[in-house]
N, CA, C and O atoms as a Tinker XYZ file with bonds, in Angstrom:
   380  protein
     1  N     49.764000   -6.569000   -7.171000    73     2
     2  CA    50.910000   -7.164000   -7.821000    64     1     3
     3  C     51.411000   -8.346000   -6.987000    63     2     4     5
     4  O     51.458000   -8.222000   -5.763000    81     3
     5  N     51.690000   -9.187000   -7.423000    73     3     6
     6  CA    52.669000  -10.632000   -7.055000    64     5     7
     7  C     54.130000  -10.854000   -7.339000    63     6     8     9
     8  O     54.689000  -10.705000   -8.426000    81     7
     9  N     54.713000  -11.267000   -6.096000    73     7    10
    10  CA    55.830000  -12.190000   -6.666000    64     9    11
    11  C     55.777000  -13.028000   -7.182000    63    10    12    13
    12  O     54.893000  -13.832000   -6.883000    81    11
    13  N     56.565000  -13.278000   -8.102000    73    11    14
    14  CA    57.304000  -14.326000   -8.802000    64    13    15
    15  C     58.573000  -14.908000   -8.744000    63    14    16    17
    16  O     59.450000  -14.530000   -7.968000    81    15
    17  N     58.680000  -15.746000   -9.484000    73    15    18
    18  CA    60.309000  -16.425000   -9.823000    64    17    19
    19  C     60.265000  -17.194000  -11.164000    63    18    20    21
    20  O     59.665000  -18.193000  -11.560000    81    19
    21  N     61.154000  -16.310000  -11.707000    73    19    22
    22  CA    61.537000  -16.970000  -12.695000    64    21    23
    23  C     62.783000  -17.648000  -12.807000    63    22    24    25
    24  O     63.781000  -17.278000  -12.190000    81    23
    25  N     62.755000  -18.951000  -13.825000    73    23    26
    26  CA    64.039000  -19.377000  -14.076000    64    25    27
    27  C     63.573000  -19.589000  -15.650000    63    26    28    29
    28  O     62.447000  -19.783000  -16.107000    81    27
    29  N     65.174000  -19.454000  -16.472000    73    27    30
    30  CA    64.746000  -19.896000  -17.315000    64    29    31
    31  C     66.932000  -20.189000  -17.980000    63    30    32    33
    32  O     67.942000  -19.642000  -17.537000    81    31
    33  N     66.818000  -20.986000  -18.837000    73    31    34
    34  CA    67.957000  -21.756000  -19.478000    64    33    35
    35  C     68.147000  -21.092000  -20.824000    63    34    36    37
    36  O     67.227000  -20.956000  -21.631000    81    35
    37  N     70.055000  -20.469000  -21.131000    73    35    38
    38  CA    70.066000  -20.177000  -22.304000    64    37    39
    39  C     70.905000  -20.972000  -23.335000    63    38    40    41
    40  O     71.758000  -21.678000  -22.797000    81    39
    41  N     70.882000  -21.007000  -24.182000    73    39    42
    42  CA    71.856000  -22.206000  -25.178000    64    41    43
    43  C     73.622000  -21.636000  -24.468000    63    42    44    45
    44  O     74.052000  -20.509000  -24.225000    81    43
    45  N     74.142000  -22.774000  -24.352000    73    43    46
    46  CA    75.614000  -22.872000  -23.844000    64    45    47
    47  C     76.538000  -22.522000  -25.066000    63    46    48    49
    48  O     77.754000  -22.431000  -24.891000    81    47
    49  N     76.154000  -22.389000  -25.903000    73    47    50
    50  CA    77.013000  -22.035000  -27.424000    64    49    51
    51  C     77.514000  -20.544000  -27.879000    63    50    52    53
    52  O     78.488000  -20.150000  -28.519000    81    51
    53  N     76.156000  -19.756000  -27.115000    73    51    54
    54  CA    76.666000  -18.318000  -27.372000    64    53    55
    55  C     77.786000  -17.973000  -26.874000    63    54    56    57
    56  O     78.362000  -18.726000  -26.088000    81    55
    57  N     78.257000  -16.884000  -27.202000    73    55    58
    58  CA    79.608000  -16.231000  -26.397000    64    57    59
    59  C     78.788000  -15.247000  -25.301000    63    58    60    61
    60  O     77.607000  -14.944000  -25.132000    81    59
    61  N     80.245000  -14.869000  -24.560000    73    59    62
    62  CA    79.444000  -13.925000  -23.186000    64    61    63
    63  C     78.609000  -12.630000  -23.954000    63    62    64    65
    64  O     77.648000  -12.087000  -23.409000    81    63
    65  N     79.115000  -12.231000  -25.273000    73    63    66
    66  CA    78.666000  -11.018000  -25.077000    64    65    67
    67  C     77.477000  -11.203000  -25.890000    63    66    68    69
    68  O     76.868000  -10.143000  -26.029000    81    67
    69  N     76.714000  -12.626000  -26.726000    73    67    70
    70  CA    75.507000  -12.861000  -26.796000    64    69    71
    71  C     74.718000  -13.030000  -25.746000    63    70    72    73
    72  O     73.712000  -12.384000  -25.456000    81    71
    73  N     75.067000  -13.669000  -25.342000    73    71    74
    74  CA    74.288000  -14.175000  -23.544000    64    73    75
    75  C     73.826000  -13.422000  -22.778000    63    74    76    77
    76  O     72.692000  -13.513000  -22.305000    81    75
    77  N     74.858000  -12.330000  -22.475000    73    75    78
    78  CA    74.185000  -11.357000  -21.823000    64    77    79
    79  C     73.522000  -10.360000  -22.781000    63    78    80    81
    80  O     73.175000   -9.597000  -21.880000    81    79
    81  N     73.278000  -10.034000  -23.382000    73    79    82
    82  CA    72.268000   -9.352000  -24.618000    64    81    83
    83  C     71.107000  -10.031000  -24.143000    63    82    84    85
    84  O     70.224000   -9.501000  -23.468000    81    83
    85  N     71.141000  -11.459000  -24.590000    73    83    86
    86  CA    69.717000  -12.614000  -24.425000    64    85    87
    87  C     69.217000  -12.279000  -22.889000    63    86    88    89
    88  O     68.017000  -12.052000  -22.734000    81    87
    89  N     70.052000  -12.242000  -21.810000    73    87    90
    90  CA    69.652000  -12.018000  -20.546000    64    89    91
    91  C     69.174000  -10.524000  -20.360000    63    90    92    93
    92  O     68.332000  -10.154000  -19.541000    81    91
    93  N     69.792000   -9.805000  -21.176000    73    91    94
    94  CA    69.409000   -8.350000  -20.557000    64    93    95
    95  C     67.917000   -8.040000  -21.635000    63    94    96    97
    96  O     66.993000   -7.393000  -21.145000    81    95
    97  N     67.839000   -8.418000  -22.692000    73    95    98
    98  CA    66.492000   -8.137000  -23.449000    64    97    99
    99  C     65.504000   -9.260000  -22.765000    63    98   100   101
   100  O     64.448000   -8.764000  -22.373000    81    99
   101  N     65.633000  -10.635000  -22.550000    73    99   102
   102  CA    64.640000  -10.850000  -21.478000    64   101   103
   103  C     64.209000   -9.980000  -20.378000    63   102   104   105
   104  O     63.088000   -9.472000  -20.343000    81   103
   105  N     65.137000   -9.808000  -19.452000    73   103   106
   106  CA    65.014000   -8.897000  -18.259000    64   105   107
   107  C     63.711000   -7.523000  -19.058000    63   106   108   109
   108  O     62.533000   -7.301000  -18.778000    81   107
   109  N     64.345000   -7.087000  -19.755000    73   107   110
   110  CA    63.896000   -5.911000  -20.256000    64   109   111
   111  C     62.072000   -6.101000  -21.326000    63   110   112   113
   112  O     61.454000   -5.296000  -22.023000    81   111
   113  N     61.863000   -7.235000  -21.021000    73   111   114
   114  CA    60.406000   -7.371000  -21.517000    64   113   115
   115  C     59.669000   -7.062000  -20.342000    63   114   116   117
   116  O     58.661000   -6.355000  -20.344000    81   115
   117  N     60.222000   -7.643000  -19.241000    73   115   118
   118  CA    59.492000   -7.813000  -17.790000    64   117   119
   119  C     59.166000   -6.340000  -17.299000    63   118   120   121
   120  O     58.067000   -5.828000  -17.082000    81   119
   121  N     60.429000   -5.815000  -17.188000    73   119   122
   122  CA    60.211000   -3.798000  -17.041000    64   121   123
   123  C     59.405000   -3.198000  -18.129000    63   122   124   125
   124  O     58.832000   -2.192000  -17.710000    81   123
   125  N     59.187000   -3.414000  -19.200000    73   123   126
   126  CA    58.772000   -2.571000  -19.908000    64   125   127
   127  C     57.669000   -2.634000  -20.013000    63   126   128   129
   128  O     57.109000   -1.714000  -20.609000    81   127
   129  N     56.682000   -4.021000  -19.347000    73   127   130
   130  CA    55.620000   -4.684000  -19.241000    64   129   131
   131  C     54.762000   -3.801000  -17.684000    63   130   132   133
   132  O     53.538000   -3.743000  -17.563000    81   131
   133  N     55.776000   -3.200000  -16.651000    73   131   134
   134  CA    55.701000   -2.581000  -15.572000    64   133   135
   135  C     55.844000   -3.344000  -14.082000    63   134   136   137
   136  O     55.402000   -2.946000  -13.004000    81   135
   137  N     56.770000   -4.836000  -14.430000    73   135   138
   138  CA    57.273000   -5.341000  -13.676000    64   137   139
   139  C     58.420000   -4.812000  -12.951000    63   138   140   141
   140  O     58.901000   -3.898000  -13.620000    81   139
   141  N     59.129000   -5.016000  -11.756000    73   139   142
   142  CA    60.181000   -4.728000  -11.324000    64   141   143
   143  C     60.969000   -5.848000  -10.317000    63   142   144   145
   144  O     60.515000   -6.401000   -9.315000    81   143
   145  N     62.021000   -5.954000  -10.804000    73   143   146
   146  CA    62.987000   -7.068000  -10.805000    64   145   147
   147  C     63.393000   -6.953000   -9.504000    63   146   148   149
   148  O     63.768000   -5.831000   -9.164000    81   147
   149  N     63.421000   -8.076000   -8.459000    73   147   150
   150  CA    63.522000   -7.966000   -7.196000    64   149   151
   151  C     65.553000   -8.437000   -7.167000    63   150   152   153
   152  O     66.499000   -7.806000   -6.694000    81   151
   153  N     65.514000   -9.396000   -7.691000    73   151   154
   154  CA    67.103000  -10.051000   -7.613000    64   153   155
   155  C     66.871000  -11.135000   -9.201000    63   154   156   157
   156  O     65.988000  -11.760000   -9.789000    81   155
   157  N     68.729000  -10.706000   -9.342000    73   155   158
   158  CA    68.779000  -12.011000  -10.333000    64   157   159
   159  C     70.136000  -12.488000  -10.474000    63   158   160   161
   160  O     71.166000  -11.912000  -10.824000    81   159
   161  N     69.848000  -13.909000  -10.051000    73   159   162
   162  CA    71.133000  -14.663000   -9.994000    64   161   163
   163  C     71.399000  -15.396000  -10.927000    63   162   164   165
   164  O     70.564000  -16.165000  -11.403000    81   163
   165  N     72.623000  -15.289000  -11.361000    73   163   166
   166  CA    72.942000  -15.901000  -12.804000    64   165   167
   167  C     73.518000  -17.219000  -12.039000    63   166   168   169
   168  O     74.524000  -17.004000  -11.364000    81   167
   169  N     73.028000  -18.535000  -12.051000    73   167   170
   170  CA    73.826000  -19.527000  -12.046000    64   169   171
   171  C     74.918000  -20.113000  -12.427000    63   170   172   173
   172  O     75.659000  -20.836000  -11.761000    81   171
   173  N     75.045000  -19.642000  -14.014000    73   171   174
   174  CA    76.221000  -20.401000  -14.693000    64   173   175
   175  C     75.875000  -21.597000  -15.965000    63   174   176   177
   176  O     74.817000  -22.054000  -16.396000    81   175
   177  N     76.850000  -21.757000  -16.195000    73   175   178
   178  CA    77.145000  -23.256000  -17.092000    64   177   179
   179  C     76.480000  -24.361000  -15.742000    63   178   180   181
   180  O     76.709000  -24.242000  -14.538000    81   179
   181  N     75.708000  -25.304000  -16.354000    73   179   182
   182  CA    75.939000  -26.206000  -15.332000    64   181   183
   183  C     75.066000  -27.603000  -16.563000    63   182   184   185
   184  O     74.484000  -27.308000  -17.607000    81   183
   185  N     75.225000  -28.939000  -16.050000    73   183   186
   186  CA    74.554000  -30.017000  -16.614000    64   185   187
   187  C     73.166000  -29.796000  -16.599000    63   186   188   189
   188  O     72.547000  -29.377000  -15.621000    81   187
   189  N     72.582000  -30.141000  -17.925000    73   187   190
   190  CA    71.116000  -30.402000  -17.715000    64   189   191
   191  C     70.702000  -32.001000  -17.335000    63   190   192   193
   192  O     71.422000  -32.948000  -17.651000    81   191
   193  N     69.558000  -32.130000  -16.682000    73   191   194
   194  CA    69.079000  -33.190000  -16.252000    64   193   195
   195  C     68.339000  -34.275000  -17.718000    63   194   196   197
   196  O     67.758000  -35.313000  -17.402000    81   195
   197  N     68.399000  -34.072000  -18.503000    73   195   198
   198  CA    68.481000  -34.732000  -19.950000    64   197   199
   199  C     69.042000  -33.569000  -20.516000    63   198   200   201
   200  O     69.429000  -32.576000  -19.900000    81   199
   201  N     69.067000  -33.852000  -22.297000    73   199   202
   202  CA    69.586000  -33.293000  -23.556000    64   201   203
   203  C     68.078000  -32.378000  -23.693000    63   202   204   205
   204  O     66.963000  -32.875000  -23.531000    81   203
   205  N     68.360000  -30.922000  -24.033000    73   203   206
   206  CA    67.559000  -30.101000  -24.777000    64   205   207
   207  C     67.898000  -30.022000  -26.528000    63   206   208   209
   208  O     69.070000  -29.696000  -26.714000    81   207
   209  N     67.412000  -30.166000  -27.334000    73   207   210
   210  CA    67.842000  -29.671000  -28.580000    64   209   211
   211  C     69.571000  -30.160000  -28.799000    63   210   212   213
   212  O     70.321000  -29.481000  -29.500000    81   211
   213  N     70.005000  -31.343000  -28.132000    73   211   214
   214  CA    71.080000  -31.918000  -28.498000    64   213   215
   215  C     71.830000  -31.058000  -27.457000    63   214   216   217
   216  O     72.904000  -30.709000  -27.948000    81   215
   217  N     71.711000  -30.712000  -26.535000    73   215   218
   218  CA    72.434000  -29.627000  -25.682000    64   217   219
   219  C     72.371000  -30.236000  -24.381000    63   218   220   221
   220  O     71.387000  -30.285000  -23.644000    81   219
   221  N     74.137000  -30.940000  -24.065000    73   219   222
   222  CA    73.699000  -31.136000  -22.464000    64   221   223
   223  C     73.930000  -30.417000  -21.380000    63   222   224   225
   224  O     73.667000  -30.742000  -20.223000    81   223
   225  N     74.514000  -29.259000  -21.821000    73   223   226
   226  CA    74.258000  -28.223000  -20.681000    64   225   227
   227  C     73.595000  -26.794000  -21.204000    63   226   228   229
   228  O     73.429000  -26.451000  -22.375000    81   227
   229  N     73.333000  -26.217000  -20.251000    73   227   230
   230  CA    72.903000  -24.850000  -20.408000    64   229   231
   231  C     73.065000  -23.817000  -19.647000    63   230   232   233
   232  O     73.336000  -24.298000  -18.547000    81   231
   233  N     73.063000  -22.048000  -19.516000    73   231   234
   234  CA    73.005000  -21.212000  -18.652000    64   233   235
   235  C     71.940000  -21.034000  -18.091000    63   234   236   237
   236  O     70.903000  -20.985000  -18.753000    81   235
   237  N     71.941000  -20.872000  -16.510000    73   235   238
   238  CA    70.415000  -21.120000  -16.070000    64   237   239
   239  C     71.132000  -19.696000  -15.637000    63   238   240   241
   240  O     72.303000  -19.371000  -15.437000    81   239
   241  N     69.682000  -18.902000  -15.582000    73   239   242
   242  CA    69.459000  -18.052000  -14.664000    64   241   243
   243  C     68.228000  -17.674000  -13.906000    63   242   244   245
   244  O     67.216000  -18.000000  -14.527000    81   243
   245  N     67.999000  -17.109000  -12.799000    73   243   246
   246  CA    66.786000  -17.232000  -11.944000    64   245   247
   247  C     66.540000  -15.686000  -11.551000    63   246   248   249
   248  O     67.436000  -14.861000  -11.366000    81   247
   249  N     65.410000  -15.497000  -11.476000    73   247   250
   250  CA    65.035000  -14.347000  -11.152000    64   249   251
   251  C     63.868000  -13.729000  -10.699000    63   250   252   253
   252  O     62.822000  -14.090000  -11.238000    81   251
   253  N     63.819000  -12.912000   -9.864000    73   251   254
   254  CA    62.133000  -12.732000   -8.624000    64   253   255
   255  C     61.686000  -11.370000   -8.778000    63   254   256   257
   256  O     62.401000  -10.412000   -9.069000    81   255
   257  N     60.650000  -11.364000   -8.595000    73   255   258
   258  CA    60.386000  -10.212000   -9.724000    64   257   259
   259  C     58.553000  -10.063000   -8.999000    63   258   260   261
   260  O     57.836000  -10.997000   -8.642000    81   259
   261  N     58.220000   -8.509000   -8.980000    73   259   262
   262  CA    56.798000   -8.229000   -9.083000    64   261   263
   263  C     56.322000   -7.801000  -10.155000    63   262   264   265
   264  O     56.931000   -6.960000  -10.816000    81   263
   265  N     55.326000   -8.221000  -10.472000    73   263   266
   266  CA    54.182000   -7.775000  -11.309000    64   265   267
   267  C     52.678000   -8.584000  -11.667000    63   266   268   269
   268  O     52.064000   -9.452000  -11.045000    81   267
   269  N     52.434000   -7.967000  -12.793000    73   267   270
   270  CA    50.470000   -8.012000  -12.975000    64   269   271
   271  C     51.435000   -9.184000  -14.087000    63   270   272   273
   272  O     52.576000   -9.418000  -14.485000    81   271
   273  N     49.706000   -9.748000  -14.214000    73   271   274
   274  CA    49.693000  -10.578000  -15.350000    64   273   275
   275  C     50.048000  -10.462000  -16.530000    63   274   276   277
   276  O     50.414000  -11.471000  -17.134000    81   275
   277  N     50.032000   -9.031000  -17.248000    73   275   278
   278  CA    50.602000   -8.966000  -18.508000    64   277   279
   279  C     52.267000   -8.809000  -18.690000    63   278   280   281
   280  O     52.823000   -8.955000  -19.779000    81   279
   281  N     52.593000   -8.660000  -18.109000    73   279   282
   282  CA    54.232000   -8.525000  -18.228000    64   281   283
   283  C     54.681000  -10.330000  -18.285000    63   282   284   285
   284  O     55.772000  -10.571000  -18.802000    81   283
   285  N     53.874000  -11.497000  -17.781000    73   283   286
   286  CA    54.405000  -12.749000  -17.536000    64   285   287
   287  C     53.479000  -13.367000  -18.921000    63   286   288   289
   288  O     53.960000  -14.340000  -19.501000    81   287
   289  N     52.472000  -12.923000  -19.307000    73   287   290
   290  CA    52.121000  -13.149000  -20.936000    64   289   291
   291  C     53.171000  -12.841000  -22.149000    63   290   292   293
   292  O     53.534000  -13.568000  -23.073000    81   291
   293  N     53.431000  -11.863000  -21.904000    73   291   294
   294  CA    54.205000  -11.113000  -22.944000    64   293   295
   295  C     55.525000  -11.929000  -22.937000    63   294   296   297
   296  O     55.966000  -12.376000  -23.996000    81   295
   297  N     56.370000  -12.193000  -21.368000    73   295   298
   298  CA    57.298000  -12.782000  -22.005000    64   297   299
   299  C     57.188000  -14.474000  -22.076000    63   298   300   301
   300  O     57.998000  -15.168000  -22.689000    81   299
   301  N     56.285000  -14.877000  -21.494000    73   299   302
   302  CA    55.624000  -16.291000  -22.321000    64   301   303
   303  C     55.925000  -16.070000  -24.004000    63   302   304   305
   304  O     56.848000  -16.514000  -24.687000    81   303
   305  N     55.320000  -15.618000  -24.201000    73   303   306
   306  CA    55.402000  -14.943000  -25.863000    64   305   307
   307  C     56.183000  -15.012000  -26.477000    63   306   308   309
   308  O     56.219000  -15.644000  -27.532000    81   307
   309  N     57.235000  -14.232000  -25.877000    73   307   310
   310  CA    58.512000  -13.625000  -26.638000    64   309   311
   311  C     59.307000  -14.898000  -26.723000    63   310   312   313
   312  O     59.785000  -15.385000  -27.748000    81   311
   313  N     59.392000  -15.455000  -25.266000    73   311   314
   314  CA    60.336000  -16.529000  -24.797000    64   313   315
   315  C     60.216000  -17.659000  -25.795000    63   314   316   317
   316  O     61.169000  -18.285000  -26.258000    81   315
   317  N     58.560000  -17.906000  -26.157000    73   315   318
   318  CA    58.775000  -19.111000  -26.844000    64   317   319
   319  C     59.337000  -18.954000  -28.486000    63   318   320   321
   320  O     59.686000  -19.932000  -29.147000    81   319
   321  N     59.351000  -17.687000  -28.950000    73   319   322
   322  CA    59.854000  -17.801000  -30.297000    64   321   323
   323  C     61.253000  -17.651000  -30.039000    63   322   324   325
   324  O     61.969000  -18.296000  -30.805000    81   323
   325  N     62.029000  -16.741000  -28.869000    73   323   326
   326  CA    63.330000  -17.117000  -28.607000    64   325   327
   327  C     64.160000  -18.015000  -28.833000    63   326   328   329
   328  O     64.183000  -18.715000  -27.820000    81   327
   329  N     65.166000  -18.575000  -29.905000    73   327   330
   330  CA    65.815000  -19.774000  -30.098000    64   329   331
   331  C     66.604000  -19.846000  -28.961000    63   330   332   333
   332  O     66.556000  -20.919000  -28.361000    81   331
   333  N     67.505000  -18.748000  -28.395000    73   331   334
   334  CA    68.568000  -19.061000  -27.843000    64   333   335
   335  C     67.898000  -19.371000  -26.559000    63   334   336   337
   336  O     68.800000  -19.815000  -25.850000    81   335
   337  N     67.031000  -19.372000  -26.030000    73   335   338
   338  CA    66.437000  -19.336000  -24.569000    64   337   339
   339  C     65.960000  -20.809000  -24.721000    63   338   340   341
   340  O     64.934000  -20.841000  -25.400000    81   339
   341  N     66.451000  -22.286000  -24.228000    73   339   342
   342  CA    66.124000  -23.066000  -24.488000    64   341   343
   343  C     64.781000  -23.695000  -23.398000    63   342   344   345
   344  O     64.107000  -24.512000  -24.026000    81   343
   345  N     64.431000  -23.553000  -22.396000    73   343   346
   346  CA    63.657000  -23.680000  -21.410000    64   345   347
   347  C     63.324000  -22.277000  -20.672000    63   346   348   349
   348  O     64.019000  -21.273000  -20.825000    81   347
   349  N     62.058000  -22.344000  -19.773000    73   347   350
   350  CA    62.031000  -21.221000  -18.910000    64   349   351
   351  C     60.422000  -21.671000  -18.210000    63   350   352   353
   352  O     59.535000  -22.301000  -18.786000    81   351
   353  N     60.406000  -21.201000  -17.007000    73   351   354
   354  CA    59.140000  -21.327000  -16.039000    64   353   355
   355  C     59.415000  -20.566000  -15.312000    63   354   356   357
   356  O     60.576000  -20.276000  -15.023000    81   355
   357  N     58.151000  -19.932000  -14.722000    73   355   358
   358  CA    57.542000  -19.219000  -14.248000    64   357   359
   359  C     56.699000  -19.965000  -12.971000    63   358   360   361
   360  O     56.043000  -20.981000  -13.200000    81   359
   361  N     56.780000  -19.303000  -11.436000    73   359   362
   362  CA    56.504000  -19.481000  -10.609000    64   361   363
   363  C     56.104000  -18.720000   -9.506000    63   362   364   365
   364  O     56.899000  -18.013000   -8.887000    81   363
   365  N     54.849000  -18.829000   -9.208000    73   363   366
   366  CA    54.369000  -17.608000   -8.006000    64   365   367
   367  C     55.116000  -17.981000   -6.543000    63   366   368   369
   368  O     55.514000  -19.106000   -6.244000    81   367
   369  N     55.189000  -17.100000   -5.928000    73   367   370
   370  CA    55.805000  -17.441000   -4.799000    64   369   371
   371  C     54.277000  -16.977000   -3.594000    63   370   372   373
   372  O     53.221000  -16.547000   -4.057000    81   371
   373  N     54.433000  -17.120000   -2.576000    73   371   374
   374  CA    53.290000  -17.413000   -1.524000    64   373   375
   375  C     53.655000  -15.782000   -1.133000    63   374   376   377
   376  O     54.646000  -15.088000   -1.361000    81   375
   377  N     52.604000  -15.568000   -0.565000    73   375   378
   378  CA    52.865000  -14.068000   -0.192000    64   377   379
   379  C     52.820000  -14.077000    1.459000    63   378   380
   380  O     52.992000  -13.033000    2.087000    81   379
């Protein structure tokens, strides 16, 4: 298994108690896949570096995490039919 890091951006429009739904059913693809979530820091509201989908800011949140390859397919997957999740990448970290 590998570390990772994820970050990924959610639309600034939802209310808190969409947002965190969107954050906690992401989270919850990664576990159910047989990943396990090392830390996750919610950044906040903050400016995006251009406009997404007419959106100049967004909620970023980041998060480090072990697992196999299928848990980071799956939420490739999910993520991209996700509306409210406007960006997201994925990054190995060095061991």
């Amino acid at each position: 298994m590998r570390k990772y890091e994820l970050m990924y951006i959610v639309k600034p429009s939802l209310d808190e108690e969409a947002r965190t739904a969107v954050i906690e059913k992401s989270h919850a693809i990664l576990t159910d896949n047989g990943a396990t979530l090392d830390n996750v820091n919610e950044w906040g509201l903050r400016e995006l570096a251009y406009e997404i989908e007419d959106f100049k800011k967004g909620y970023y949140v980041v998060t480090t995490f072990t697992s196999e390859d299928t848990a980071i397919n799956e939420f490739n997957r999910l993520t991209r039919i996700n509306k409210d999740v406007l960006r997201h990448m994925i990054v190995r970290l060095e061991d």
